[in-house]
Amino acid sequence: MHLHGKSAAQYARQPMKDHWGAPDHDKEATVSGTDGDGGGGERMAGLTRRERLRAELERDAKAAARRITAAEGVEGLTVAAVARSVGVTSPALYRYFEGRNGLIRAVYDDVMAEFMQVVAAAVERQDPDDISARLHAATRAVFDWSVGNPAEFNLLMGAAYPMAAAASADDIPHAILRELGGMYGQLFTRLWRERQLAHPSDDEIDPVLARQLRTYREAMGIEVPIGVALLMITCWRQIYGMLCLAVYSHMSYALDDPVPLFEDMMDRLLGILGLTRSPRLVI
């Protein structure tokens, strides 16, 4: 599939970053060069041999967990499968991860970080004062990344999400709202403050929905009228439907290229917000 001159492969998952390992008082001599992970040798510099081996195993286990998730879905991600992939026993991995749930969380965190890095980079390529371009670029980046990474999309906000959420007793259920919703929330807040964004008044909103919108707004940590929060959800329900349609190839017999439909949606959503497509948009 080609996306306005870019192939979906360009948005495919990037090599995972490792954040494991910390030096202690017993340092090894630093080493130059890399160990095949694009700078990993430098990141390992100064660690003891035991620390380096631990960091390498954790990195390899996370990479294996992600490969298994991409190939088989989160259902196929088990401690035994990862252990076989990296050549250790299952009990050995329990010293690094809290079982299967720990592996799911590790994959989820890495995918979320990668996803948000891609979206944030798309936003930062736009003129800081061009809210239309920033909203459009962010949404296009979400779309392109999701189409290029269907297994990862499935984990973050698709059919595998309930299993990922169940694997974490803390904040996975709020991760997308906090990370992606928070970024959009900042843009909508600017739009409301700078352009007097038209929105429904509180008394125009069903009381039950109003209560839900207050919870939604508070979870994002933004201070806007609940009518603005309603506009955000109104946009997101269309965006999310478009993502599912494209990622899962719904109606592919007709929509062999979903980009034109996506761009039509964006023009309409921008119109709801009193905006038009920016001529300065950089995709």
Tab-separated table of C-alpha atoms in Angstrom:
chain	number	residue	atom	x	y	z
A	1	MET	CA	0.000	0.000	0.000
A	2	HIS	CA	1.301	3.463	-0.855
A	3	LEU	CA	0.398	6.477	1.228
A	4	HIS	CA	0.740	9.746	-0.758
A	5	GLY	CA	4.101	8.753	-2.130
A	6	LYS	CA	5.190	6.929	1.010
A	7	SER	CA	4.993	3.187	1.409
A	8	ALA	CA	3.579	1.603	4.509
A	9	ALA	CA	6.998	0.002	5.024
A	10	GLN	CA	8.400	3.430	5.850
A	11	TYR	CA	6.174	3.484	8.894
A	12	ALA	CA	6.936	-0.075	9.945
A	13	ARG	CA	8.355	-0.669	13.381
A	14	GLN	CA	11.834	0.636	14.023
A	15	PRO	CA	14.551	-1.186	15.954
A	16	MET	CA	13.680	-1.231	19.617
A	17	LYS	CA	15.611	1.024	21.954
A	18	ASP	CA	16.906	-0.511	25.131
A	19	HIS	CA	16.941	1.387	28.388
A	20	TRP	CA	18.283	-1.392	30.528
A	21	GLY	CA	21.371	-1.558	32.687
A	22	ALA	CA	23.012	0.948	35.011
A	23	PRO	CA	26.645	1.160	36.085
A	24	ASP	CA	27.770	0.178	39.539
A	25	HIS	CA	31.072	0.668	41.332
A	26	ASP	CA	32.819	-2.222	39.567
A	27	LYS	CA	33.331	-0.840	36.068
A	28	GLU	CA	34.742	-2.572	33.056
A	29	ALA	CA	36.947	-0.627	30.701
A	30	THR	CA	34.922	1.220	28.099
A	31	VAL	CA	34.792	-0.212	24.615
A	32	SER	CA	34.543	1.497	21.262
A	33	GLY	CA	32.415	0.578	18.305
A	34	THR	CA	29.046	-1.124	18.456
A	35	ASP	CA	27.714	-4.561	19.187
A	36	GLY	CA	25.345	-4.671	16.248
A	37	ASP	CA	22.481	-2.646	17.713
A	38	GLY	CA	23.358	0.731	16.251
A	39	GLY	CA	25.368	2.139	19.143
A	40	GLY	CA	24.713	-0.494	21.771
A	41	GLY	CA	28.422	-0.888	22.419
A	42	GLU	CA	28.632	2.695	23.567
A	43	ARG	CA	25.555	2.289	25.747
A	44	MET	CA	27.160	-0.773	27.355
A	45	ALA	CA	30.388	1.087	28.079
A	46	GLY	CA	31.303	1.208	31.744
A	47	LEU	CA	29.187	-1.769	32.810
A	48	THR	CA	30.543	-4.804	34.544
A	49	ARG	CA	30.495	-8.019	32.551
A	50	ARG	CA	27.567	-9.300	34.631
A	51	GLU	CA	25.607	-6.091	34.077
A	52	ARG	CA	26.322	-6.180	30.358
A	53	LEU	CA	25.117	-9.763	30.041
A	54	ARG	CA	21.995	-8.931	32.012
A	55	ALA	CA	21.293	-5.892	29.834
A	56	GLU	CA	21.838	-7.909	26.665
A	57	LEU	CA	19.473	-10.657	27.798
A	58	GLU	CA	16.760	-8.181	28.761
A	59	ARG	CA	17.160	-6.389	25.438
A	60	ASP	CA	17.056	-9.632	23.461
A	61	ALA	CA	14.060	-10.905	25.430
A	62	LYS	CA	12.124	-7.697	24.769
A	63	ALA	CA	12.982	-7.862	21.070
A	64	ALA	CA	11.891	-11.512	20.940
A	65	ALA	CA	8.662	-10.681	22.768
A	66	ARG	CA	7.883	-8.017	20.225
A	67	ARG	CA	8.635	-10.297	17.265
A	68	ILE	CA	6.355	-12.977	18.703
A	69	THR	CA	3.605	-10.433	19.333
A	70	ALA	CA	3.895	-9.118	15.778
A	71	ALA	CA	3.795	-12.619	14.284
A	72	GLU	CA	1.297	-14.387	16.542
A	73	GLY	CA	-0.493	-11.649	18.424
A	74	VAL	CA	-0.390	-11.157	22.159
A	75	GLU	CA	-2.076	-14.569	22.516
A	76	GLY	CA	1.167	-16.208	21.371
A	77	LEU	CA	3.361	-14.255	23.759
A	78	THR	CA	4.451	-16.571	26.562
A	79	VAL	CA	7.486	-16.771	28.820
A	80	ALA	CA	8.335	-20.175	27.326
A	81	ALA	CA	8.223	-18.836	23.748
A	82	VAL	CA	10.493	-15.925	24.579
A	83	ALA	CA	12.870	-18.151	26.541
A	84	ARG	CA	13.197	-20.522	23.593
A	85	SER	CA	13.857	-17.605	21.267
A	86	VAL	CA	16.740	-16.247	23.346
A	87	GLY	CA	18.117	-19.629	24.410
A	88	VAL	CA	17.468	-19.601	28.155
A	89	THR	CA	15.156	-21.473	30.490
A	90	SER	CA	11.780	-20.047	31.380
A	91	PRO	CA	12.650	-19.646	35.085
A	92	ALA	CA	15.642	-17.504	34.087
A	93	LEU	CA	13.365	-14.877	32.567
A	94	TYR	CA	11.424	-14.458	35.789
A	95	ARG	CA	14.456	-12.622	37.175
A	96	TYR	CA	13.918	-9.961	34.518
A	97	PHE	CA	10.167	-9.841	33.971
A	98	GLU	CA	7.148	-10.518	36.162
A	99	GLY	CA	6.042	-13.447	34.075
A	100	ARG	CA	3.874	-13.150	30.983
A	101	ASN	CA	2.230	-9.956	32.204
A	102	GLY	CA	5.649	-8.370	32.571
A	103	LEU	CA	6.510	-9.287	28.988
A	104	ILE	CA	3.233	-7.850	27.709
A	105	ARG	CA	3.875	-4.657	29.627
A	106	ALA	CA	7.419	-4.392	28.282
A	107	VAL	CA	6.207	-4.758	24.689
A	108	TYR	CA	3.345	-2.328	25.283
A	109	ASP	CA	5.652	0.308	26.748
A	110	ASP	CA	8.128	0.032	23.880
A	111	VAL	CA	5.389	0.207	21.248
A	112	MET	CA	3.737	3.174	22.958
A	113	ALA	CA	7.041	5.045	23.153
A	114	GLU	CA	7.752	4.398	19.467
A	115	PHE	CA	4.229	5.394	18.443
A	116	MET	CA	4.317	8.673	20.357
A	117	GLN	CA	7.785	9.490	19.049
A	118	VAL	CA	6.497	9.175	15.475
A	119	VAL	CA	3.424	11.323	16.164
A	120	ALA	CA	5.370	13.975	18.075
A	121	ALA	CA	7.946	14.214	15.275
A	122	ALA	CA	5.165	14.786	12.730
A	123	VAL	CA	3.750	17.605	14.858
A	124	GLU	CA	7.138	19.240	15.345
A	125	ARG	CA	7.685	19.436	11.586
A	126	GLN	CA	4.830	21.948	11.386
A	127	ASP	CA	4.803	25.680	12.014
A	128	PRO	CA	4.262	26.103	15.789
A	129	ASP	CA	1.513	28.650	15.120
A	130	ASP	CA	-0.345	26.531	12.566
A	131	ILE	CA	-2.844	24.530	14.647
A	132	SER	CA	-4.559	23.129	11.554
A	133	ALA	CA	-1.282	21.689	10.260
A	134	ARG	CA	-0.394	20.296	13.667
A	135	LEU	CA	-3.738	18.561	14.135
A	136	HIS	CA	-3.662	17.215	10.582
A	137	ALA	CA	-0.057	16.022	10.774
A	138	ALA	CA	-0.611	14.293	14.117
A	139	THR	CA	-3.646	12.439	12.828
A	140	ARG	CA	-1.953	11.458	9.583
A	141	ALA	CA	1.010	10.116	11.552
A	142	VAL	CA	-1.356	8.050	13.723
A	143	PHE	CA	-2.978	6.701	10.559
A	144	ASP	CA	0.244	5.918	8.695
A	145	TRP	CA	1.891	4.268	11.692
A	146	SER	CA	-1.194	2.166	12.400
A	147	VAL	CA	-1.448	0.959	8.795
A	148	GLY	CA	2.280	0.168	8.749
A	149	ASN	CA	2.179	-1.618	12.131
A	150	PRO	CA	-1.114	-3.544	12.339
A	151	ALA	CA	0.016	-5.921	15.099
A	152	GLU	CA	1.216	-3.029	17.223
A	153	PHE	CA	-1.989	-1.091	16.572
A	154	ASN	CA	-3.883	-4.161	17.679
A	155	LEU	CA	-1.986	-4.132	20.971
A	156	LEU	CA	-2.286	-0.401	21.665
A	157	MET	CA	-5.933	0.130	20.782
A	158	GLY	CA	-7.295	-2.814	18.824
A	159	ALA	CA	-8.601	-6.274	19.597
A	160	ALA	CA	-5.599	-7.196	21.774
A	161	TYR	CA	-5.932	-4.115	23.964
A	162	PRO	CA	-8.205	-5.730	26.611
A	163	MET	CA	-5.609	-8.440	27.190
A	164	ALA	CA	-2.849	-5.846	27.511
A	165	ALA	CA	-4.951	-3.792	29.911
A	166	ALA	CA	-5.712	-6.878	31.989
A	167	ALA	CA	-1.981	-7.576	32.255
A	168	SER	CA	-1.432	-4.308	34.088
A	169	ALA	CA	-3.059	-3.255	37.323
A	170	ASP	CA	-1.844	0.304	36.934
A	171	ASP	CA	-1.936	2.677	34.000
A	172	ILE	CA	-2.195	0.788	30.700
A	173	PRO	CA	-5.965	1.458	30.555
A	174	HIS	CA	-5.170	5.198	30.558
A	175	ALA	CA	-2.006	5.132	28.440
A	176	ILE	CA	-3.515	6.166	25.098
A	177	LEU	CA	-5.664	8.832	26.746
A	178	ARG	CA	-2.724	10.207	28.689
A	179	GLU	CA	-0.165	10.118	25.886
A	180	LEU	CA	-2.053	10.656	22.633
A	181	GLY	CA	-5.111	12.295	24.173
A	182	GLY	CA	-2.905	14.630	26.183
A	183	MET	CA	-1.102	15.778	23.050
A	184	TYR	CA	-4.381	16.430	21.242
A	185	GLY	CA	-5.709	18.041	24.402
A	186	GLN	CA	-2.970	20.662	24.305
A	187	LEU	CA	-3.804	21.506	20.687
A	188	PHE	CA	-7.533	21.720	21.393
A	189	THR	CA	-6.842	23.905	24.419
A	190	ARG	CA	-4.863	26.304	22.232
A	191	LEU	CA	-7.588	26.256	19.627
A	192	TRP	CA	-10.236	27.080	22.247
A	193	ARG	CA	-8.196	29.879	23.820
A	194	GLU	CA	-6.871	31.467	20.659
A	195	ARG	CA	-9.770	31.084	18.235
A	196	GLN	CA	-12.872	31.003	20.439
A	197	LEU	CA	-13.688	27.470	19.334
A	198	ALA	CA	-17.440	27.021	18.993
A	199	HIS	CA	-18.686	24.210	21.204
A	200	PRO	CA	-21.900	23.001	22.883
A	201	SER	CA	-22.750	24.604	26.209
A	202	ASP	CA	-23.013	22.466	29.334
A	203	ASP	CA	-26.826	22.573	29.367
A	204	GLU	CA	-26.951	21.288	25.776
A	205	ILE	CA	-25.195	18.060	26.751
A	206	ASP	CA	-26.992	15.036	28.203
A	207	PRO	CA	-26.238	14.934	31.974
A	208	VAL	CA	-24.888	11.383	31.859
A	209	LEU	CA	-22.626	12.231	28.934
A	210	ALA	CA	-21.577	15.433	30.714
A	211	ARG	CA	-20.415	13.377	33.702
A	212	GLN	CA	-18.422	11.096	31.416
A	213	LEU	CA	-16.866	14.061	29.641
A	214	ARG	CA	-15.711	15.524	32.954
A	215	THR	CA	-13.970	12.247	33.760
A	216	TYR	CA	-12.419	12.187	30.285
A	217	ARG	CA	-11.236	15.789	30.631
A	218	GLU	CA	-9.753	15.211	34.069
A	219	ALA	CA	-7.929	12.071	32.942
A	220	MET	CA	-6.174	14.136	30.242
A	221	GLY	CA	-5.353	16.900	32.699
A	222	ILE	CA	-6.705	19.736	30.556
A	223	GLU	CA	-8.848	22.693	31.535
A	224	VAL	CA	-11.464	23.234	28.853
A	225	PRO	CA	-15.266	23.315	28.859
A	226	ILE	CA	-16.843	19.883	28.562
A	227	GLY	CA	-18.223	20.992	25.188
A	228	VAL	CA	-14.633	21.134	23.909
A	229	ALA	CA	-14.038	17.647	25.310
A	230	LEU	CA	-17.117	16.546	23.392
A	231	LEU	CA	-15.637	17.940	20.183
A	232	MET	CA	-12.471	15.932	20.872
A	233	ILE	CA	-14.417	12.697	21.283
A	234	THR	CA	-16.526	13.515	18.233
A	235	CYS	CA	-13.341	13.765	16.168
A	236	TRP	CA	-11.760	10.696	17.738
A	237	ARG	CA	-14.714	8.411	17.115
A	238	GLN	CA	-14.386	9.158	13.406
A	239	ILE	CA	-10.612	8.839	13.437
A	240	TYR	CA	-10.750	5.545	15.321
A	241	GLY	CA	-13.315	4.169	12.895
A	242	MET	CA	-11.056	5.173	10.008
A	243	LEU	CA	-8.082	3.469	11.663
A	244	CYS	CA	-9.973	0.201	12.132
A	245	LEU	CA	-11.287	0.333	8.581
A	246	ALA	CA	-7.777	0.757	7.170
A	247	VAL	CA	-5.818	-1.527	9.512
A	248	TYR	CA	-8.262	-4.423	9.245
A	249	SER	CA	-8.871	-3.877	5.499
A	250	HIS	CA	-12.611	-3.466	5.855
A	251	MET	CA	-14.230	-2.717	2.489
A	252	SER	CA	-10.895	-3.314	0.758
A	253	TYR	CA	-12.812	-4.512	-2.324
A	254	ALA	CA	-13.651	-0.831	-2.878
A	255	LEU	CA	-11.203	1.073	-0.672
A	256	ASP	CA	-8.002	-0.426	-2.039
A	257	ASP	CA	-6.300	2.815	-0.969
A	258	PRO	CA	-7.887	4.321	2.184
A	259	VAL	CA	-5.826	7.536	2.097
A	260	PRO	CA	-8.300	9.601	0.004
A	261	LEU	CA	-11.109	8.712	2.430
A	262	PHE	CA	-8.846	9.623	5.340
A	263	GLU	CA	-8.014	13.004	3.814
A	264	ASP	CA	-11.690	13.699	3.119
A	265	MET	CA	-12.395	12.926	6.777
A	266	MET	CA	-9.658	15.324	7.869
A	267	ASP	CA	-11.091	18.175	5.806
A	268	ARG	CA	-14.493	17.589	7.389
A	269	LEU	CA	-13.117	17.354	10.928
A	270	LEU	CA	-11.100	20.526	10.483
A	271	GLY	CA	-14.317	22.182	9.285
A	272	ILE	CA	-16.089	21.162	12.503
A	273	LEU	CA	-13.322	22.989	14.379
A	274	GLY	CA	-13.593	26.106	12.241
A	275	LEU	CA	-10.357	25.338	10.403
A	276	THR	CA	-9.351	24.584	6.831
A	277	ARG	CA	-6.519	22.486	5.456
A	278	SER	CA	-3.270	24.367	5.892
A	279	PRO	CA	-1.256	25.152	2.746
A	280	ARG	CA	1.837	24.821	4.964
A	281	LEU	CA	1.087	21.245	6.004
A	282	VAL	CA	4.196	19.049	5.854
A	283	ILE	CA	3.589	15.288	5.565
